[in-house]
mmCIF file of C-alpha atoms and ligand atoms in Angstrom:
data_model
loop_
_atom_site.group_PDB
_atom_site.id
_atom_site.type_symbol
_atom_site.label_atom_id
_atom_site.label_comp_id
_atom_site.label_asym_id
_atom_site.label_seq_id
_atom_site.Cartn_x
_atom_site.Cartn_y
_atom_site.Cartn_z
ATOM 1 C CA MET K 1 11.729 -1.998 25.007
ATOM 2 C CA GLU K 2 10.786 1.498 23.827
ATOM 3 C CA ASP K 3 14.105 1.602 21.956
ATOM 4 C CA LEU K 4 13.337 -1.614 20.161
ATOM 5 C CA ILE K 5 9.877 -0.338 19.277
ATOM 6 C CA LYS K 6 11.280 2.898 17.916
ATOM 7 C CA LYS K 7 13.693 0.961 15.773
ATOM 8 C CA ARG K 8 10.847 -1.119 14.373
ATOM 9 C CA ILE K 9 8.764 1.989 13.754
ATOM 10 C CA LYS K 10 11.583 3.491 11.696
ATOM 11 C CA GLN K 11 11.800 0.314 9.643
ATOM 12 C CA VAL K 12 8.064 0.334 8.995
ATOM 13 C CA LEU K 13 8.227 3.975 7.976
ATOM 14 C CA LYS K 14 10.932 3.078 5.485
ATOM 15 C CA GLY K 15 8.575 0.624 3.890
ATOM 16 C CA ASP K 16 9.460 -2.585 5.677
ATOM 17 C CA GLN K 17 6.020 -3.873 6.494
ATOM 18 C CA SER K 18 7.290 -7.028 8.186
ATOM 19 C CA ALA K 19 8.821 -4.955 10.999
ATOM 20 C CA PHE K 20 5.274 -4.174 12.076
ATOM 21 C CA GLU K 21 4.717 -7.782 13.067
ATOM 22 C CA GLU K 22 6.936 -7.461 16.107
ATOM 23 C CA ILE K 23 5.031 -4.376 17.192
ATOM 24 C CA VAL K 24 1.780 -6.306 16.878
ATOM 25 C CA SER K 25 3.017 -9.273 18.846
ATOM 26 C CA LEU K 26 4.373 -7.080 21.630
ATOM 27 C CA TYR K 27 1.137 -5.172 22.149
ATOM 28 C CA GLN K 28 -1.644 -7.430 20.966
ATOM 29 C CA ASN K 29 -2.466 -8.905 24.379
ATOM 30 C CA ARG K 30 -2.638 -5.570 26.116
ATOM 31 C CA LEU K 31 -4.736 -3.999 23.402
ATOM 32 C CA TYR K 32 -7.046 -6.945 23.106
ATOM 33 C CA GLN K 33 -7.522 -7.026 26.865
ATOM 34 C CA VAL K 34 -8.520 -3.363 27.003
ATOM 35 C CA CYS K 35 -10.956 -3.829 24.133
ATOM 36 C CA TYR K 36 -12.375 -6.956 25.661
ATOM 37 C CA ARG K 37 -12.900 -5.333 29.050
ATOM 38 C CA MET K 38 -14.416 -2.250 27.474
ATOM 39 C CA LEU K 39 -16.712 -4.062 25.059
ATOM 40 C CA GLY K 40 -17.303 -7.321 26.878
ATOM 41 C CA ASN K 41 -17.462 -9.310 23.686
ATOM 42 C CA SER K 42 -14.657 -11.313 22.166
ATOM 43 C CA HIS K 43 -15.731 -10.843 18.552
ATOM 44 C CA GLU K 44 -15.957 -7.102 18.895
ATOM 45 C CA ALA K 45 -12.746 -6.974 20.874
ATOM 46 C CA GLU K 46 -10.957 -8.840 18.112
ATOM 47 C CA ASP K 47 -12.462 -6.605 15.494
ATOM 48 C CA ILE K 48 -11.504 -3.392 17.267
ATOM 49 C CA THR K 49 -8.002 -4.601 18.153
ATOM 50 C CA GLN K 50 -7.398 -5.374 14.501
ATOM 51 C CA GLU K 51 -8.775 -2.026 13.443
ATOM 52 C CA ALA K 52 -6.593 -0.258 16.014
ATOM 53 C CA PHE K 53 -3.414 -1.868 14.687
ATOM 54 C CA ILE K 54 -4.334 -1.117 11.097
ATOM 55 C CA ARG K 55 -4.969 2.505 11.962
ATOM 56 C CA ALA K 56 -1.712 2.672 13.846
ATOM 57 C CA TYR K 57 0.068 1.305 10.784
ATOM 58 C CA ILE K 58 -1.566 3.727 8.378
ATOM 59 C CA ASN K 59 -1.002 6.724 10.640
ATOM 60 C CA LEU K 60 2.402 5.717 11.927
ATOM 61 C CA HIS K 61 4.015 8.758 10.290
ATOM 62 C CA THR K 62 1.933 10.975 12.600
ATOM 63 C CA PHE K 63 3.277 9.330 15.755
ATOM 64 C CA ASP K 64 5.629 11.648 17.615
ATOM 65 C CA GLN K 65 8.631 9.446 18.272
ATOM 66 C CA LYS K 66 9.609 11.443 21.327
ATOM 67 C CA ARG K 67 6.531 10.069 23.068
ATOM 68 C CA LYS K 68 5.632 6.698 24.419
ATOM 69 C CA PHE K 69 4.330 4.407 21.720
ATOM 70 C CA SER K 70 2.016 2.389 23.962
ATOM 71 C CA THR K 71 0.187 5.568 25.025
ATOM 72 C CA TRP K 72 -0.501 6.403 21.403
ATOM 73 C CA LEU K 73 -1.627 2.858 20.642
ATOM 74 C CA TYR K 74 -3.903 2.706 23.695
ATOM 75 C CA ARG K 75 -5.422 5.998 22.620
ATOM 76 C CA ILE K 76 -6.325 4.661 19.195
ATOM 77 C CA ALA K 77 -7.858 1.536 20.720
ATOM 78 C CA THR K 78 -9.835 3.265 23.474
ATOM 79 C CA ASN K 79 -11.209 5.813 21.033
ATOM 80 C CA LEU K 80 -12.383 3.016 18.767
ATOM 81 C CA CYS K 81 -13.975 1.217 21.726
ATOM 82 C CA ILE K 82 -15.760 4.342 22.893
ATOM 83 C CA ASP K 83 -17.081 4.919 19.356
ATOM 84 C CA ARG K 84 -18.255 1.354 19.149
ATOM 85 C CA ILE K 85 -20.032 1.555 22.514
ATOM 86 C CA ARG K 86 -21.791 4.751 21.458
ATOM 87 C CA LYS K 87 -22.904 3.290 18.176
ATOM 88 C CA LYS K 88 -24.356 0.124 19.568
ATOM 89 C CA LYS K 89 -26.053 1.690 22.532
ATOM 90 C CA PRO K 90 -29.608 1.993 21.171
ATOM 91 C CA ASP K 91 -29.805 -1.680 20.290
ATOM 92 C CA ALA K 92 -27.522 -3.101 22.956
ATOM 93 C CA PHE K 93 -30.449 -5.187 24.100
ATOM 94 C CA LEU K 94 -30.772 -6.831 20.712
ATOM 95 C CA ASP K 95 -27.115 -7.709 20.703
ATOM 96 C CA ALA K 96 -27.743 -11.420 21.146
ATOM 97 C CA PRO K 97 -24.801 -13.602 22.095
ATOM 98 C CA VAL K 98 -23.123 -15.256 19.164
ATOM 99 C CA PRO K 99 -23.658 -19.020 19.142
ATOM 100 C CA GLY K 100 -20.659 -20.924 20.435
ATOM 101 C CA THR K 101 -19.500 -18.109 22.685
ATOM 102 C CA GLU K 102 -20.843 -18.825 26.101
ATOM 103 C CA GLY K 103 -20.096 -17.458 29.528
ATOM 104 C CA LEU K 104 -18.442 -14.067 29.578
ATOM 105 C CA ASP K 105 -19.856 -12.870 26.331
ATOM 106 C CA HIS K 106 -23.365 -13.682 27.309
ATOM 107 C CA TYR K 107 -23.269 -11.676 30.488
ATOM 108 C CA SER K 108 -21.509 -8.703 29.121
ATOM 109 C CA SER K 109 -23.336 -8.244 25.857
ATOM 110 C CA ILE K 110 -26.540 -7.677 27.751
ATOM 111 C CA ALA K 111 -24.699 -5.958 30.540
ATOM 112 C CA HIS K 112 -25.452 -2.409 31.567
ATOM 113 C CA ASP K 113 -28.912 -1.911 30.157
ATOM 114 C CA SER K 114 -30.496 -4.917 31.728
ATOM 115 C CA PRO K 115 -29.275 -5.955 35.141
ATOM 116 C CA LEU K 116 -29.591 -9.669 35.716
ATOM 117 C CA PRO K 117 -31.699 -11.096 38.537
ATOM 118 C CA GLU K 118 -29.759 -11.149 41.769
ATOM 119 C CA GLU K 119 -29.738 -14.935 42.167
ATOM 120 C CA GLU K 120 -28.198 -15.308 38.731
ATOM 121 C CA VAL K 121 -25.500 -12.779 39.568
ATOM 122 C CA GLU K 122 -24.720 -14.629 42.782
ATOM 123 C CA ARG K 123 -24.265 -17.906 40.945
ATOM 124 C CA MET K 124 -21.708 -16.425 38.565
ATOM 125 C CA GLU K 125 -18.123 -17.534 38.535
ATOM 126 C CA LEU K 126 -15.739 -14.841 39.769
ATOM 127 C CA GLN K 127 -14.348 -14.054 36.311
ATOM 128 C CA ASP K 128 -17.784 -13.746 34.760
ATOM 129 C CA ARG K 129 -18.802 -11.537 37.596
ATOM 130 C CA VAL K 130 -15.801 -9.235 37.131
ATOM 131 C CA GLN K 131 -16.668 -8.699 33.496
ATOM 132 C CA TYR K 132 -20.331 -8.270 34.317
ATOM 133 C CA GLU K 133 -19.639 -5.558 36.888
ATOM 134 C CA ILE K 134 -17.188 -3.716 34.640
ATOM 135 C CA GLY K 135 -19.809 -3.811 31.903
ATOM 136 C CA ARG K 136 -22.353 -2.210 34.196
ATOM 137 C CA LEU K 137 -20.126 0.792 34.867
ATOM 138 C CA PRO K 138 -21.108 3.947 33.011
ATOM 139 C CA ASP K 139 -18.934 4.304 29.857
ATOM 140 C CA LYS K 140 -17.104 7.354 31.116
ATOM 141 C CA TYR K 141 -15.864 5.588 34.212
ATOM 142 C CA ARG K 142 -15.302 2.271 32.532
ATOM 143 C CA SER K 143 -12.411 3.363 30.313
ATOM 144 C CA ALA K 144 -10.593 5.025 33.208
ATOM 145 C CA ILE K 145 -11.200 2.061 35.525
ATOM 146 C CA VAL K 146 -10.049 -0.491 32.943
ATOM 147 C CA LEU K 147 -6.854 1.424 32.238
ATOM 148 C CA ARG K 148 -6.190 1.899 35.953
ATOM 149 C CA TYR K 149 -6.980 -1.539 37.362
ATOM 150 C CA ILE K 150 -6.806 -3.954 34.458
ATOM 151 C CA GLU K 151 -3.862 -2.404 32.642
ATOM 152 C CA GLU K 152 -2.456 -0.977 35.890
ATOM 153 C CA LEU K 153 -1.377 2.259 34.268
ATOM 154 C CA PRO K 154 -0.391 5.372 36.209
ATOM 155 C CA LEU K 155 -2.938 8.200 36.360
ATOM 156 C CA GLN K 156 -0.720 10.488 34.304
ATOM 157 C CA GLU K 157 -0.569 8.006 31.450
ATOM 158 C CA ILE K 158 -4.330 7.470 31.554
ATOM 159 C CA SER K 159 -4.768 11.204 31.269
ATOM 160 C CA GLU K 160 -2.616 11.178 28.119
ATOM 161 C CA ILE K 161 -4.439 8.202 26.635
ATOM 162 C CA LEU K 162 -7.897 9.620 27.213
ATOM 163 C CA GLU K 163 -6.725 13.161 26.458
ATOM 164 C CA LEU K 164 -8.330 14.405 29.636
ATOM 165 C CA PRO K 165 -6.917 16.596 32.410
ATOM 166 C CA LEU K 166 -5.465 14.626 35.309
ATOM 167 C CA GLY K 167 -8.170 15.960 37.642
ATOM 168 C CA THR K 168 -10.909 14.640 35.362
ATOM 169 C CA VAL K 169 -9.287 11.216 35.247
ATOM 170 C CA LYS K 170 -9.114 11.129 39.046
ATOM 171 C CA THR K 171 -12.755 12.118 39.336
ATOM 172 C CA ARG K 172 -13.764 9.385 36.906
ATOM 173 C CA ILE K 173 -11.827 6.779 38.804
ATOM 174 C CA HIS K 174 -13.272 7.958 42.111
ATOM 175 C CA ARG K 175 -16.780 7.782 40.695
ATOM 176 C CA GLY K 176 -16.061 4.452 39.087
ATOM 177 C CA ARG K 177 -14.962 3.032 42.432
ATOM 178 C CA GLU K 178 -18.068 4.431 44.097
ATOM 179 C CA ALA K 179 -20.307 2.969 41.390
ATOM 180 C CA LEU K 180 -18.647 -0.390 41.765
ATOM 181 C CA ARG K 181 -18.983 -0.279 45.547
ATOM 182 C CA LYS K 182 -22.717 0.252 45.165
ATOM 183 C CA GLN K 183 -23.054 -2.445 42.491
ATOM 184 C CA MET K 184 -21.280 -4.919 44.709
ATOM 185 C CA LYS K 185 -23.172 -4.491 47.914
ATOM 186 C CA THR K 186 -24.587 -7.929 47.190
ATOM 187 C CA LEU K 187 -21.207 -9.609 46.908
ATOM 188 C CA MET N 1 -20.868 11.991 68.327
ATOM 189 C CA LYS N 2 -18.762 14.261 66.144
ATOM 190 C CA PRO N 3 -19.880 14.603 62.504
ATOM 191 C CA CYS N 4 -17.688 13.050 59.794
ATOM 192 C CA PRO N 5 -15.000 15.404 58.411
ATOM 193 C CA GLU N 6 -16.188 17.142 55.260
ATOM 194 C CA ASP N 7 -13.612 15.679 52.901
ATOM 195 C CA ILE N 8 -13.436 12.209 54.389
ATOM 196 C CA VAL N 9 -14.609 10.398 51.209
ATOM 197 C CA ARG N 10 -12.104 12.327 49.144
ATOM 198 C CA TYR N 11 -9.374 11.256 51.551
ATOM 199 C CA MET N 12 -10.438 7.653 51.000
ATOM 200 C CA HIS N 13 -9.982 8.046 47.252
ATOM 201 C CA ASP N 14 -6.746 9.946 47.614
ATOM 202 C CA TYR N 15 -5.555 7.102 49.802
ATOM 203 C CA LEU N 16 -6.530 4.528 47.156
ATOM 204 C CA ASP N 17 -4.777 6.598 44.490
ATOM 205 C CA GLY N 18 -1.673 6.614 46.681
ATOM 206 C CA GLU N 19 -1.766 10.392 46.636
ATOM 207 C CA ILE N 20 -2.736 11.325 50.172
ATOM 208 C CA THR N 21 -0.797 13.784 52.284
ATOM 209 C CA ARG N 22 0.481 12.619 55.636
ATOM 210 C CA ARG N 23 -1.823 15.042 57.416
ATOM 211 C CA ASP N 24 -4.940 13.841 55.549
ATOM 212 C CA GLU N 25 -3.977 10.235 56.097
ATOM 213 C CA GLN N 26 -3.747 10.878 59.818
ATOM 214 C CA ILE N 27 -7.227 12.435 59.799
ATOM 215 C CA LEU N 28 -8.613 9.507 57.803
ATOM 216 C CA LYS N 29 -7.125 6.840 60.069
ATOM 217 C CA GLU N 30 -8.257 8.480 63.249
ATOM 218 C CA HIS N 31 -11.746 8.918 61.891
ATOM 219 C CA LEU N 32 -12.132 5.382 60.556
ATOM 220 C CA GLU N 33 -11.234 4.000 63.982
ATOM 221 C CA LYS N 34 -14.223 5.611 65.569
ATOM 222 C CA CYS N 35 -16.784 5.762 62.715
ATOM 223 C CA PRO N 36 -18.231 2.372 61.650
ATOM 224 C CA GLU N 37 -20.104 3.919 58.698
ATOM 225 C CA CYS N 38 -17.005 5.441 57.140
ATOM 226 C CA GLN N 39 -15.132 2.248 57.942
ATOM 227 C CA GLN N 40 -17.742 0.351 55.965
ATOM 228 C CA HIS N 41 -17.503 2.810 53.080
ATOM 229 C CA MET N 42 -13.747 2.429 52.990
ATOM 230 C CA ASP N 43 -14.056 -1.369 53.099
ATOM 231 C CA GLY N 44 -16.504 -1.270 50.185
ATOM 232 C CA LEU N 45 -14.082 0.764 48.094
ATOM 233 C CA SER N 46 -11.125 -1.432 48.985
ATOM 234 C CA ARG N 47 -13.134 -4.521 48.104
ATOM 235 C CA SER N 48 -14.102 -3.025 44.736
ATOM 236 C CA VAL N 49 -10.456 -2.449 43.953
ATOM 237 C CA ALA N 50 -9.463 -5.941 45.059
ATOM 238 C CA PHE N 51 -12.294 -7.324 42.984
ATOM 239 C CA LEU N 52 -11.082 -5.501 39.853
ATOM 240 C CA LYS N 53 -7.569 -6.685 40.474
ATOM 241 C CA SER N 54 -8.781 -10.274 40.623
ATOM 242 C CA ALA N 55 -9.630 -10.090 36.916
ATOM 243 C CA ALA N 56 -7.637 -12.753 35.114
ATOM 244 C CA PRO N 57 -5.329 -11.516 32.375
ATOM 245 C CA ILE N 58 -6.852 -11.972 28.954
ATOM 246 C CA GLU N 59 -4.819 -13.018 25.952
ATOM 247 C CA ALA N 60 -5.419 -12.158 22.359
ATOM 248 C CA PRO N 61 -6.923 -15.026 20.394
ATOM 249 C CA GLU N 62 -4.692 -17.260 18.354
ATOM 250 C CA GLY N 63 -4.119 -15.902 14.864
ATOM 251 C CA LEU N 64 -4.969 -12.289 15.660
ATOM 252 C CA ALA N 65 -1.475 -11.085 14.803
ATOM 253 C CA SER N 66 -1.345 -12.902 11.485
ATOM 254 C CA GLY N 67 -4.836 -11.670 10.687
ATOM 255 C CA ILE N 68 -3.671 -8.119 11.315
ATOM 256 C CA MET N 69 -0.561 -8.540 9.183
ATOM 257 C CA ALA N 70 -2.640 -9.971 6.369
ATOM 258 C CA SER N 71 -5.083 -7.100 6.386
ATOM 259 C CA LEU N 72 -2.541 -4.285 6.372
ATOM 260 C CA PRO N 73 -2.681 -2.187 3.238
ATOM 261 C CA LYS N 74 -0.058 -3.360 0.757
ATOM 262 C CA GLU N 75 3.326 -1.667 0.962
ATOM 263 C CA ARG N 76 3.148 1.915 1.986
ATOM 264 C CA GLN N 77 2.335 4.253 -0.920
ATOM 265 C CA GLY N 78 4.119 2.010 -3.394
ATOM 266 C CA ALA N 79 7.360 2.242 -1.459
ATOM 267 C CA GLY N 80 8.520 -1.079 -2.852
ATOM 268 C CA VAL N 81 7.960 -0.128 -6.452
ATOM 269 C CA ARG N 82 9.533 3.242 -5.928
ATOM 270 C CA ARG N 83 12.549 1.675 -4.269
ATOM 271 C CA TRP N 84 12.996 -0.729 -7.144
ATOM 272 C CA PHE N 85 12.682 1.936 -9.812
ATOM 273 C CA GLY N 86 15.012 4.230 -7.946
ATOM 274 C CA ARG N 87 17.710 1.558 -7.876
ATOM 275 C CA HIS N 88 17.315 0.226 -11.387
ATOM 276 C CA PRO N 89 16.376 3.041 -13.740
ATOM 277 C CA MET N 90 17.679 1.274 -16.842
ATOM 278 C CA LEU N 91 16.058 -2.021 -15.977
ATOM 279 C CA ALA N 92 12.904 -0.130 -15.359
ATOM 280 C CA ALA N 93 13.208 1.468 -18.772
ATOM 281 C CA VAL N 94 13.697 -1.889 -20.439
ATOM 282 C CA ALA N 95 10.784 -3.353 -18.515
ATOM 283 C CA MET N 96 8.632 -0.527 -19.669
ATOM 284 C CA PHE N 97 9.897 -0.909 -23.206
ATOM 285 C CA VAL N 98 8.967 -4.582 -23.273
ATOM 286 C CA LEU N 99 5.675 -3.807 -21.719
ATOM 287 C CA LEU N 100 4.773 -1.064 -24.087
ATOM 288 C CA ALA N 101 6.562 -2.069 -27.258
ATOM 289 C CA GLY N 102 3.389 -3.784 -28.333
ATOM 290 C CA ALA N 103 0.515 -2.060 -29.916
ATOM 291 C CA ALA N 104 -0.063 1.101 -27.973
ATOM 292 C CA LEU N 105 2.824 3.367 -28.833
ATOM 293 C CA LEU N 106 3.459 1.951 -32.275
ATOM 294 C CA SER N 107 -0.071 2.491 -33.415
ATOM 295 C CA ASN N 108 0.126 5.901 -31.887
ATOM 296 C CA PHE N 109 3.180 6.563 -34.011
ATOM 297 C CA ASN N 110 1.452 5.443 -37.160
ATOM 298 C CA THR N 111 -1.629 7.550 -36.675
ATOM 299 C CA GLU N 112 0.557 10.560 -36.228
ATOM 300 C CA ASP N 113 1.866 10.517 -39.764
ATOM 301 C CA GLN N 114 0.307 13.723 -40.917
ATOM 302 C CA PHE N 115 2.305 16.913 -41.043
ATOM 303 C CA ALA N 116 2.440 18.842 -37.809
ATOM 304 C CA VAL N 117 4.427 21.729 -36.467
ATOM 305 C CA SER N 118 4.522 23.485 -33.140
ATOM 306 C CA ARG N 119 2.911 26.898 -33.378
ATOM 307 C CA GLN N 120 5.210 29.804 -32.925
ATOM 308 C CA PRO N 121 5.179 33.311 -34.375
ATOM 309 C CA ASN N 122 7.834 34.028 -37.015
ATOM 310 C CA LEU N 123 7.598 30.560 -38.496
ATOM 311 C CA VAL N 124 6.838 30.389 -42.192
ATOM 312 C CA VAL N 125 4.835 27.336 -43.188
ATOM 313 C CA GLU N 126 4.273 26.391 -46.834
ATOM 314 C CA GLY N 127 2.767 22.982 -47.425
ATOM 315 C CA ASN N 128 4.867 20.671 -45.277
ATOM 316 C CA LYS N 129 7.877 22.917 -45.381
ATOM 317 C CA VAL N 130 8.630 24.944 -42.297
ATOM 318 C CA THR N 131 11.094 27.800 -42.392
ATOM 319 C CA VAL N 132 12.738 29.831 -39.688
ATOM 320 C CA PRO N 133 13.548 32.900 -41.778
ATOM 321 C CA GLU N 134 16.928 34.542 -41.676
ATOM 322 C CA GLY N 135 17.090 37.337 -39.131
ATOM 323 C CA GLU N 136 14.095 36.005 -37.203
ATOM 324 C CA THR N 137 14.073 34.371 -33.780
ATOM 325 C CA VAL N 138 11.698 31.589 -32.789
ATOM 326 C CA LYS N 139 11.240 31.240 -29.077
ATOM 327 C CA GLY N 140 10.537 27.891 -27.431
ATOM 328 C CA ASP N 141 10.991 24.294 -28.571
ATOM 329 C CA LEU N 142 10.347 23.654 -32.220
ATOM 330 C CA VAL N 143 8.823 20.346 -33.272
ATOM 331 C CA VAL N 144 8.161 19.298 -36.853
ATOM 332 C CA LYS N 145 6.531 15.995 -37.687
ATOM 333 C CA ASN N 146 6.443 14.509 -41.186
ATOM 334 C CA GLY N 147 7.741 17.694 -42.712
ATOM 335 C CA GLU N 148 10.820 19.561 -43.863
ATOM 336 C CA LEU N 149 12.475 22.061 -41.605
ATOM 337 C CA HIS N 150 14.686 24.850 -42.882
ATOM 338 C CA ILE N 151 16.490 26.863 -40.301
ATOM 339 C CA GLU N 152 18.009 30.103 -41.507
ATOM 340 C CA GLY N 153 17.374 32.215 -38.458
ATOM 341 C CA GLU N 154 17.568 31.514 -34.754
ATOM 342 C CA VAL N 155 15.739 29.076 -32.498
ATOM 343 C CA GLU N 156 15.826 29.763 -28.785
ATOM 344 C CA GLY N 157 15.114 26.238 -27.624
ATOM 345 C CA ASN N 158 15.360 22.618 -28.736
ATOM 346 C CA VAL N 159 14.610 21.441 -32.224
ATOM 347 C CA MET N 160 13.084 18.091 -32.973
ATOM 348 C CA VAL N 161 12.311 16.648 -36.370
ATOM 349 C CA ILE N 162 10.236 13.512 -36.374
ATOM 350 C CA ASN N 163 10.082 11.465 -39.548
ATOM 351 C CA GLY N 164 11.166 14.356 -41.648
ATOM 352 C CA SER N 165 14.208 16.201 -42.856
ATOM 353 C CA LYS N 166 16.135 19.173 -41.705
ATOM 354 C CA TYR N 167 18.208 21.771 -43.427
ATOM 355 C CA MET N 168 20.319 24.221 -41.500
ATOM 356 C CA ALA N 169 21.727 27.286 -43.231
ATOM 357 C CA SER N 170 25.093 28.725 -42.250
ATOM 358 C CA THR N 171 23.254 31.509 -40.525
ATOM 359 C CA ALA N 172 21.232 29.061 -38.395
ATOM 360 C CA ILE N 173 21.518 29.291 -34.611
ATOM 361 C CA VAL N 174 19.884 26.792 -32.251
ATOM 362 C CA THR N 175 20.433 27.420 -28.563
ATOM 363 C CA GLY N 176 19.122 24.019 -27.468
ATOM 364 C CA GLN N 177 19.593 20.489 -28.746
ATOM 365 C CA VAL N 178 18.749 19.282 -32.208
ATOM 366 C CA GLU N 179 17.235 15.828 -32.490
ATOM 367 C CA GLU N 180 16.016 13.877 -35.462
ATOM 368 C CA ILE N 181 13.857 10.842 -35.004
ATOM 369 C CA ASN N 182 13.109 8.844 -38.067
ATOM 370 C CA GLN N 183 11.997 5.415 -37.069
ATOM 371 C CA ALA N 184 9.163 4.037 -35.166
ATOM 372 C CA PHE N 185 11.390 2.395 -32.599
ATOM 373 C CA GLU N 186 13.492 5.424 -32.114
ATOM 374 C CA TRP N 187 10.344 7.368 -31.546
ATOM 375 C CA LEU N 188 9.194 4.775 -29.101
ATOM 376 C CA TRP N 189 12.508 4.781 -27.336
ATOM 377 C CA TYR N 190 12.480 8.513 -27.143
ATOM 378 C CA LYS N 191 9.070 8.427 -25.505
ATOM 379 C CA ILE N 192 10.196 5.783 -23.054
ATOM 380 C CA LYS N 193 13.319 7.694 -22.110
ATOM 381 C CA ALA N 194 11.217 10.756 -21.514
ATOM 382 C CA ALA N 195 8.804 8.751 -19.395
ATOM 383 C CA VAL N 196 11.598 7.171 -17.358
ATOM 384 C CA LYS N 197 13.271 10.514 -16.846
ATOM 385 C CA ASP N 198 9.984 11.875 -15.581
ATOM 386 C CA SER N 199 9.356 9.000 -13.272
ATOM 387 C CA ILE N 200 12.874 9.018 -11.890
ATOM 388 C CA SER N 201 12.706 12.664 -11.075
ATOM 389 C CA PHE N 202 9.372 11.909 -9.476
ATOM 390 C CA PHE N 203 10.900 9.117 -7.407
ATOM 391 C CA GLU N 204 13.827 11.221 -6.392
ATOM 392 C CA GLY N 205 11.726 14.210 -5.631
ATOM 393 C CA ASP N 206 9.535 12.100 -3.420
ATOM 394 C CA GLY N 207 12.050 12.015 -0.632
ATOM 395 C CA GLY N 208 14.394 9.265 0.434
ATOM 396 C CA ASP N 209 11.873 7.164 2.276
ATOM 397 C CA GLY N 210 12.135 4.442 -0.307
ATOM 398 C CA GLU N 211 15.804 3.917 0.493
ATOM 399 C CA GLU N 212 17.355 1.584 3.007
HETATM 400 ZN ZN1 LIG U 301 -17.659 8.908 59.444
#
């Protein structure tokens, strides 16, 4: 798999744009999923996933081909998500759900800043609830938790993606689990 | 009742990370058996993890990939154009010729019909007659437009006479090439060749990343 990717990367670097399509189709679900779990909004997730791939394409010559491509790609995407979360923070409350996108989006776009009434939380479907609880996690823990439990990546790889020491990643995951435990006492 | 071991919560997390030592695991297990509070804590953490793992996989929306492909910047740094020019220098020259043979260069040629000469010391200029005197050396390329050039001495460089005439004495020495251009199209062609030569060296100098 990594060999195939490296072959495609070389083709793209030689100017064959179409070789990038295979890279996109191999990673789009994983990248979109991370963005969706981080941002909790399908429109933003789509936006950021697209942006991440475009940046990867433009900066492909800076990718060190001795390293794992997915780590590099995840890094671009998580950085973009973190930026986006920071930027929208002050008016997160005003971030009204887009018409026609019900369910998940609704819960998560109002997520962390305004906890829902307990009865409403209890009536949620499991999948809505998962997204709601992830969205309530503090940003710092959320990225580590998403990479660990949604993407199921090893701690070492998460440390490379987030460019944080392994110890810091562990601490964030520990705290994320503790935060979740407290959030879920009602479950 | 004995107090809980100091690091018991850390052991729980180490256990969940799959990075607990056998000794710590032993301590954790023994303690959980007799401490309902820690048991509850551990259960809460395990449930949180199970809950996260119950998240359904999410797929990218239909059309995301094609949307991405469509919004990529057009071929990298003109790689396509560079590749094409690199492979077909003469075709490129002809294409440029056709493209430019219209007004631009021709009118340029016509407006340049007054006498002109490159400025170098040792040149003698009388009216539109330019002389390189015997025994003198002119350094650098010598260009005369719409004039008469007499070379009796030495030119260390190329000589070009555009729309003019040239007379070389037996004593004349030119170290470079001598070129005479007397027609608009020749002039045009000369300019194009120069341009193509420039662009090809640019393409070649730009590294082989335009090649297959
Ligand atoms: Zn205890």
